[in-house]
mmCIF file of N, CA, C and O in Angstrom:
data_model
loop_
_atom_site.group_PDB
_atom_site.id
_atom_site.type_symbol
_atom_site.label_atom_id
_atom_site.label_comp_id
_atom_site.label_asym_id
_atom_site.label_seq_id
_atom_site.Cartn_x
_atom_site.Cartn_y
_atom_site.Cartn_z
ATOM 1 N N MET A 25 43.431 31.795 102.131
ATOM 2 C CA MET A 25 42.639 31.812 100.867
ATOM 3 C C MET A 25 41.469 30.801 101.025
ATOM 4 O O MET A 25 41.647 29.764 101.587
ATOM 5 N N MET A 26 40.335 31.231 100.439
ATOM 6 C CA MET A 26 39.163 30.394 100.548
ATOM 7 C C MET A 26 39.262 29.221 99.600
ATOM 8 O O MET A 26 39.793 29.354 98.522
ATOM 9 N N GLU A 27 38.767 28.101 100.004
ATOM 10 C CA GLU A 27 38.811 26.900 99.202
ATOM 11 C C GLU A 27 38.120 27.065 97.879
ATOM 12 O O GLU A 27 36.950 27.475 97.782
ATOM 13 N N GLY A 28 38.866 26.816 96.763
ATOM 14 C CA GLY A 28 38.258 26.849 95.454
ATOM 15 C C GLY A 28 38.091 28.260 94.870
ATOM 16 O O GLY A 28 37.600 28.428 93.772
ATOM 17 N N LYS A 29 38.483 29.334 95.584
ATOM 18 C CA LYS A 29 38.366 30.670 95.061
ATOM 19 C C LYS A 29 39.725 31.338 95.041
ATOM 20 O O LYS A 29 40.511 31.166 95.928
ATOM 21 N N LYS A 30 39.950 32.088 93.960
ATOM 22 C CA LYS A 30 41.199 32.868 93.861
ATOM 23 C C LYS A 30 41.085 34.168 94.614
ATOM 24 O O LYS A 30 40.045 34.783 94.575
ATOM 25 N N GLN A 31 42.175 34.575 95.248
ATOM 26 C CA GLN A 31 42.158 35.850 95.940
ATOM 27 C C GLN A 31 43.179 36.732 95.277
ATOM 28 O O GLN A 31 44.338 36.337 95.076
ATOM 29 N N PHE A 32 42.789 37.909 94.938
ATOM 30 C CA PHE A 32 43.654 38.886 94.317
ATOM 31 C C PHE A 32 43.830 40.065 95.270
ATOM 32 O O PHE A 32 42.868 40.707 95.639
ATOM 33 N N ASP A 33 45.072 40.328 95.643
ATOM 34 C CA ASP A 33 45.355 41.505 96.479
ATOM 35 C C ASP A 33 45.961 42.587 95.637
ATOM 36 O O ASP A 33 46.850 42.338 94.806
ATOM 37 N N MET A 34 45.497 43.803 95.867
ATOM 38 C CA MET A 34 46.063 44.935 95.118
ATOM 39 C C MET A 34 46.858 45.781 96.142
ATOM 40 O O MET A 34 46.413 46.016 97.233
ATOM 41 N N ASN A 35 47.993 46.197 95.682
ATOM 42 C CA ASN A 35 48.815 47.134 96.494
ATOM 43 C C ASN A 35 48.481 48.515 96.079
ATOM 44 O O ASN A 35 48.777 48.959 94.979
ATOM 45 N N THR A 36 47.868 49.287 96.998
ATOM 46 C CA THR A 36 47.582 50.684 96.719
ATOM 47 C C THR A 36 48.221 51.497 97.815
ATOM 48 O O THR A 36 48.462 51.030 98.915
ATOM 49 N N VAL A 37 48.529 52.751 97.455
ATOM 50 C CA VAL A 37 49.110 53.668 98.402
ATOM 51 C C VAL A 37 48.253 54.952 98.452
ATOM 52 O O VAL A 37 47.581 55.308 97.475
ATOM 53 N N ASP A 38 48.249 55.621 99.588
ATOM 54 C CA ASP A 38 47.534 56.857 99.708
ATOM 55 C C ASP A 38 48.331 57.981 99.085
ATOM 56 O O ASP A 38 49.565 58.080 99.232
ATOM 57 N N CYS A 39 47.650 58.834 98.322
ATOM 58 C CA CYS A 39 48.253 60.019 97.669
ATOM 59 C C CYS A 39 47.513 61.245 98.183
ATOM 60 O O CYS A 39 46.289 61.263 98.173
ATOM 61 N N THR A 40 48.244 62.249 98.626
ATOM 62 C CA THR A 40 47.602 63.465 99.143
ATOM 63 C C THR A 40 47.889 64.619 98.150
ATOM 64 O O THR A 40 49.024 64.862 97.778
ATOM 65 N N VAL A 41 46.817 65.299 97.742
ATOM 66 C CA VAL A 41 46.908 66.377 96.799
ATOM 67 C C VAL A 41 47.616 67.578 97.429
ATOM 68 O O VAL A 41 47.263 68.023 98.547
ATOM 69 N N LEU A 42 48.656 68.088 96.755
ATOM 70 C CA LEU A 42 49.380 69.270 97.198
ATOM 71 C C LEU A 42 48.939 70.501 96.438
ATOM 72 O O LEU A 42 49.012 71.611 96.971
ATOM 73 N N GLU A 43 48.559 70.312 95.202
ATOM 74 C CA GLU A 43 48.157 71.457 94.365
ATOM 75 C C GLU A 43 47.220 70.978 93.250
ATOM 76 O O GLU A 43 47.466 69.874 92.655
ATOM 77 N N VAL A 44 46.170 71.722 92.993
ATOM 78 C CA VAL A 44 45.221 71.378 91.908
ATOM 79 C C VAL A 44 45.736 72.128 90.654
ATOM 80 O O VAL A 44 45.877 73.371 90.674
ATOM 81 N N LEU A 45 45.961 71.391 89.589
ATOM 82 C CA LEU A 45 46.587 71.973 88.373
ATOM 83 C C LEU A 45 45.566 72.299 87.283
ATOM 84 O O LEU A 45 45.882 73.022 86.331
ATOM 85 N N SER A 46 44.315 71.766 87.402
ATOM 86 C CA SER A 46 43.295 72.061 86.382
ATOM 87 C C SER A 46 41.895 72.033 87.039
ATOM 88 O O SER A 46 41.722 71.402 88.054
ATOM 89 N N PRO A 47 40.970 72.696 86.353
ATOM 90 C CA PRO A 47 39.592 72.535 86.823
ATOM 91 C C PRO A 47 39.082 71.147 86.379
ATOM 92 O O PRO A 47 39.703 70.520 85.512
ATOM 93 N N PRO A 48 37.983 70.685 86.954
ATOM 94 C CA PRO A 48 37.458 69.362 86.510
ATOM 95 C C PRO A 48 37.062 69.384 85.059
ATOM 96 O O PRO A 48 36.539 70.389 84.537
ATOM 97 N N TYR A 49 37.347 68.274 84.384
ATOM 98 C CA TYR A 49 36.950 68.148 82.992
ATOM 99 C C TYR A 49 36.494 66.694 82.741
ATOM 100 O O TYR A 49 36.926 65.798 83.466
ATOM 101 N N GLU A 50 35.668 66.532 81.749
ATOM 102 C CA GLU A 50 35.139 65.189 81.425
ATOM 103 C C GLU A 50 35.963 64.565 80.345
ATOM 104 O O GLU A 50 36.266 65.174 79.338
ATOM 105 N N LYS A 51 36.291 63.272 80.562
ATOM 106 C CA LYS A 51 37.103 62.536 79.542
ATOM 107 C C LYS A 51 36.795 61.087 79.678
ATOM 108 O O LYS A 51 36.851 60.480 80.783
ATOM 109 N N TYR A 52 36.435 60.443 78.553
ATOM 110 C CA TYR A 52 36.171 59.017 78.509
ATOM 111 C C TYR A 52 35.061 58.585 79.497
ATOM 112 O O TYR A 52 35.097 57.514 80.088
ATOM 113 N N GLY A 53 34.062 59.460 79.727
ATOM 114 C CA GLY A 53 32.934 59.097 80.549
ATOM 115 C C GLY A 53 33.136 59.277 82.035
ATOM 116 O O GLY A 53 32.301 58.883 82.856
ATOM 117 N N CYS A 54 34.316 59.788 82.471
ATOM 118 C CA CYS A 54 34.513 60.086 83.884
ATOM 119 C C CYS A 54 35.031 61.512 84.031
ATOM 120 O O CYS A 54 35.375 62.158 83.040
ATOM 121 N N TRP A 55 35.046 61.983 85.250
ATOM 122 C CA TRP A 55 35.550 63.364 85.507
ATOM 123 C C TRP A 55 36.967 63.295 85.991
ATOM 124 O O TRP A 55 37.342 62.438 86.811
ATOM 125 N N CYS A 56 37.803 64.202 85.529
ATOM 126 C CA CYS A 56 39.219 64.200 85.819
ATOM 127 C C CYS A 56 39.676 65.554 86.342
ATOM 128 O O CYS A 56 39.085 66.596 86.016
ATOM 129 N N VAL A 57 40.681 65.496 87.238
ATOM 130 C CA VAL A 57 41.322 66.720 87.749
ATOM 131 C C VAL A 57 42.799 66.455 87.773
ATOM 132 O O VAL A 57 43.264 65.479 88.360
ATOM 133 N N ASP A 58 43.580 67.317 87.121
ATOM 134 C CA ASP A 58 45.040 67.195 87.162
ATOM 135 C C ASP A 58 45.549 67.768 88.451
ATOM 136 O O ASP A 58 45.162 68.879 88.828
ATOM 137 N N VAL A 59 46.451 67.059 89.099
ATOM 138 C CA VAL A 59 46.961 67.457 90.441
ATOM 139 C C VAL A 59 48.448 67.160 90.587
ATOM 140 O O VAL A 59 49.038 66.395 89.795
ATOM 141 N N LYS A 60 49.041 67.834 91.511
ATOM 142 C CA LYS A 60 50.389 67.485 92.037
ATOM 143 C C LYS A 60 50.126 66.844 93.383
ATOM 144 O O LYS A 60 49.357 67.334 94.212
ATOM 145 N N TYR A 61 50.734 65.652 93.618
ATOM 146 C CA TYR A 61 50.436 64.935 94.845
ATOM 147 C C TYR A 61 51.694 64.325 95.497
ATOM 148 O O TYR A 61 52.747 64.222 94.836
ATOM 149 N N ASN A 62 51.563 64.003 96.772
ATOM 150 C CA ASN A 62 52.637 63.396 97.553
ATOM 151 C C ASN A 62 52.245 61.983 97.929
ATOM 152 O O ASN A 62 51.119 61.703 98.440
ATOM 153 N N SER A 63 53.139 61.041 97.643
ATOM 154 C CA SER A 63 52.919 59.650 98.036
ATOM 155 C C SER A 63 54.254 59.139 98.627
ATOM 156 O O SER A 63 55.227 58.990 97.893
ATOM 157 N N TRP A 64 54.282 58.905 99.928
ATOM 158 C CA TRP A 64 55.488 58.410 100.619
ATOM 159 C C TRP A 64 56.634 59.345 100.406
ATOM 160 O O TRP A 64 57.793 58.876 100.210
ATOM 161 N N GLY A 65 56.431 60.631 100.364
ATOM 162 C CA GLY A 65 57.516 61.596 100.179
ATOM 163 C C GLY A 65 57.923 61.804 98.723
ATOM 164 O O GLY A 65 58.791 62.642 98.448
ATOM 165 N N ASN A 66 57.303 61.112 97.777
ATOM 166 C CA ASN A 66 57.619 61.276 96.407
ATOM 167 C C ASN A 66 56.563 62.208 95.775
ATOM 168 O O ASN A 66 55.356 61.894 95.747
ATOM 169 N N ILE A 67 56.992 63.354 95.230
ATOM 170 C CA ILE A 67 56.068 64.322 94.657
ATOM 171 C C ILE A 67 55.949 64.034 93.151
ATOM 172 O O ILE A 67 56.937 63.917 92.461
ATOM 173 N N SER A 68 54.708 63.926 92.699
ATOM 174 C CA SER A 68 54.414 63.595 91.279
ATOM 175 C C SER A 68 53.245 64.376 90.781
ATOM 176 O O SER A 68 52.438 64.916 91.539
ATOM 177 N N ASN A 69 53.120 64.466 89.440
ATOM 178 C CA ASN A 69 51.925 65.001 88.819
ATOM 179 C C ASN A 69 51.088 63.842 88.330
ATOM 180 O O ASN A 69 51.598 62.837 87.909
ATOM 181 N N GLY A 70 49.774 63.977 88.382
ATOM 182 C CA GLY A 70 48.892 62.913 87.935
ATOM 183 C C GLY A 70 47.466 63.417 87.775
ATOM 184 O O GLY A 70 47.201 64.621 87.860
ATOM 185 N N THR A 71 46.572 62.510 87.555
ATOM 186 C CA THR A 71 45.181 62.816 87.329
ATOM 187 C C THR A 71 44.331 62.025 88.253
ATOM 188 O O THR A 71 44.466 60.816 88.385
ATOM 189 N N VAL A 72 43.405 62.676 88.970
ATOM 190 C CA VAL A 72 42.412 62.047 89.806
ATOM 191 C C VAL A 72 41.200 61.792 88.909
ATOM 192 O O VAL A 72 40.680 62.711 88.285
ATOM 193 N N ASN A 73 40.741 60.563 88.849
ATOM 194 C CA ASN A 73 39.600 60.186 88.066
ATOM 195 C C ASN A 73 38.479 59.772 88.967
ATOM 196 O O ASN A 73 38.641 58.948 89.844
ATOM 197 N N VAL A 74 37.269 60.439 88.831
ATOM 198 C CA VAL A 74 36.104 60.132 89.649
ATOM 199 C C VAL A 74 34.874 59.975 88.714
ATOM 200 O O VAL A 74 34.945 60.325 87.518
ATOM 201 N N PHE A 75 33.753 59.543 89.259
ATOM 202 C CA PHE A 75 32.606 59.210 88.461
ATOM 203 C C PHE A 75 31.633 60.388 88.266
ATOM 204 O O PHE A 75 30.780 60.361 87.373
ATOM 205 N N SER A 76 31.687 61.431 89.113
ATOM 206 C CA SER A 76 30.701 62.499 88.949
ATOM 207 C C SER A 76 31.400 63.879 89.056
ATOM 208 O O SER A 76 32.463 64.026 89.619
ATOM 209 N N GLU A 77 30.756 64.844 88.470
ATOM 210 C CA GLU A 77 31.249 66.234 88.514
ATOM 211 C C GLU A 77 31.259 66.712 89.999
ATOM 212 O O GLU A 77 32.180 67.445 90.379
ATOM 213 N N LYS A 78 30.240 66.351 90.725
ATOM 214 C CA LYS A 78 30.143 66.734 92.126
ATOM 215 C C LYS A 78 31.362 66.290 92.916
ATOM 216 O O LYS A 78 31.948 67.009 93.711
ATOM 217 N N GLU A 79 31.771 65.011 92.689
ATOM 218 C CA GLU A 79 32.940 64.469 93.376
ATOM 219 C C GLU A 79 34.208 65.144 92.897
ATOM 220 O O GLU A 79 35.123 65.428 93.664
ATOM 221 N N ALA A 80 34.280 65.502 91.626
ATOM 222 C CA ALA A 80 35.436 66.126 91.029
ATOM 223 C C ALA A 80 35.627 67.529 91.627
ATOM 224 O O ALA A 80 36.808 67.980 91.800
ATOM 225 N N THR A 81 34.577 68.233 91.935
ATOM 226 C CA THR A 81 34.700 69.579 92.514
ATOM 227 C C THR A 81 35.216 69.519 93.957
ATOM 228 O O THR A 81 35.625 70.543 94.472
ATOM 229 N N LYS A 82 35.138 68.344 94.589
ATOM 230 C CA LYS A 82 35.645 68.195 95.964
ATOM 231 C C LYS A 82 37.144 67.997 96.023
ATOM 232 O O LYS A 82 37.733 67.991 97.116
ATOM 233 N N VAL A 83 37.791 67.788 94.871
ATOM 234 C CA VAL A 83 39.252 67.589 94.861
ATOM 235 C C VAL A 83 39.924 68.938 95.147
ATOM 236 O O VAL A 83 39.763 69.891 94.403
ATOM 237 N N GLU A 84 40.631 68.995 96.266
ATOM 238 C CA GLU A 84 41.325 70.229 96.668
ATOM 239 C C GLU A 84 42.545 69.822 97.451
ATOM 240 O O GLU A 84 42.783 68.627 97.668
ATOM 241 N N ILE A 85 43.336 70.779 97.876
ATOM 242 C CA ILE A 85 44.545 70.479 98.652
ATOM 243 C C ILE A 85 44.159 69.699 99.904
ATOM 244 O O ILE A 85 43.212 70.050 100.598
ATOM 245 N N GLY A 86 44.837 68.601 100.097
ATOM 246 C CA GLY A 86 44.556 67.704 101.239
ATOM 247 C C GLY A 86 43.678 66.522 100.853
ATOM 248 O O GLY A 86 43.562 65.557 101.654
ATOM 249 N N TYR A 87 43.065 66.529 99.675
ATOM 250 C CA TYR A 87 42.261 65.403 99.231
ATOM 251 C C TYR A 87 43.110 64.164 99.130
ATOM 252 O O TYR A 87 44.234 64.184 98.620
ATOM 253 N N VAL A 88 42.642 63.007 99.609
ATOM 254 C CA VAL A 88 43.429 61.761 99.589
ATOM 255 C C VAL A 88 42.735 60.793 98.617
ATOM 256 O O VAL A 88 41.535 60.564 98.701
ATOM 257 N N PHE A 89 43.567 60.188 97.720
ATOM 258 C CA PHE A 89 43.073 59.185 96.792
ATOM 259 C C PHE A 89 44.106 58.019 96.791
ATOM 260 O O PHE A 89 45.236 58.171 97.248
ATOM 261 N N GLN A 90 43.674 56.891 96.284
ATOM 262 C CA GLN A 90 44.578 55.702 96.240
ATOM 263 C C GLN A 90 45.020 55.517 94.775
ATOM 264 O O GLN A 90 44.291 55.674 93.855
ATOM 265 N N ALA A 91 46.270 55.103 94.694
ATOM 266 C CA ALA A 91 46.861 54.817 93.378
ATOM 267 C C ALA A 91 47.664 53.520 93.489
ATOM 268 O O ALA A 91 48.013 53.093 94.557
#
């Protein structure tokens, strides 16, 4: 740790999209896509949040995001 500065570490894991459950939609100023994803062998449903519609349209099977 650097002298006089706090260090914050975040634990994130890679999540791989298995199935896209919705088309991109805008909510709270960001673009969202509902997906089914795999993280360490655990299958879950969730939402990928991105900042642009262009990035949201890139969410497809195999897309990797951190949670």
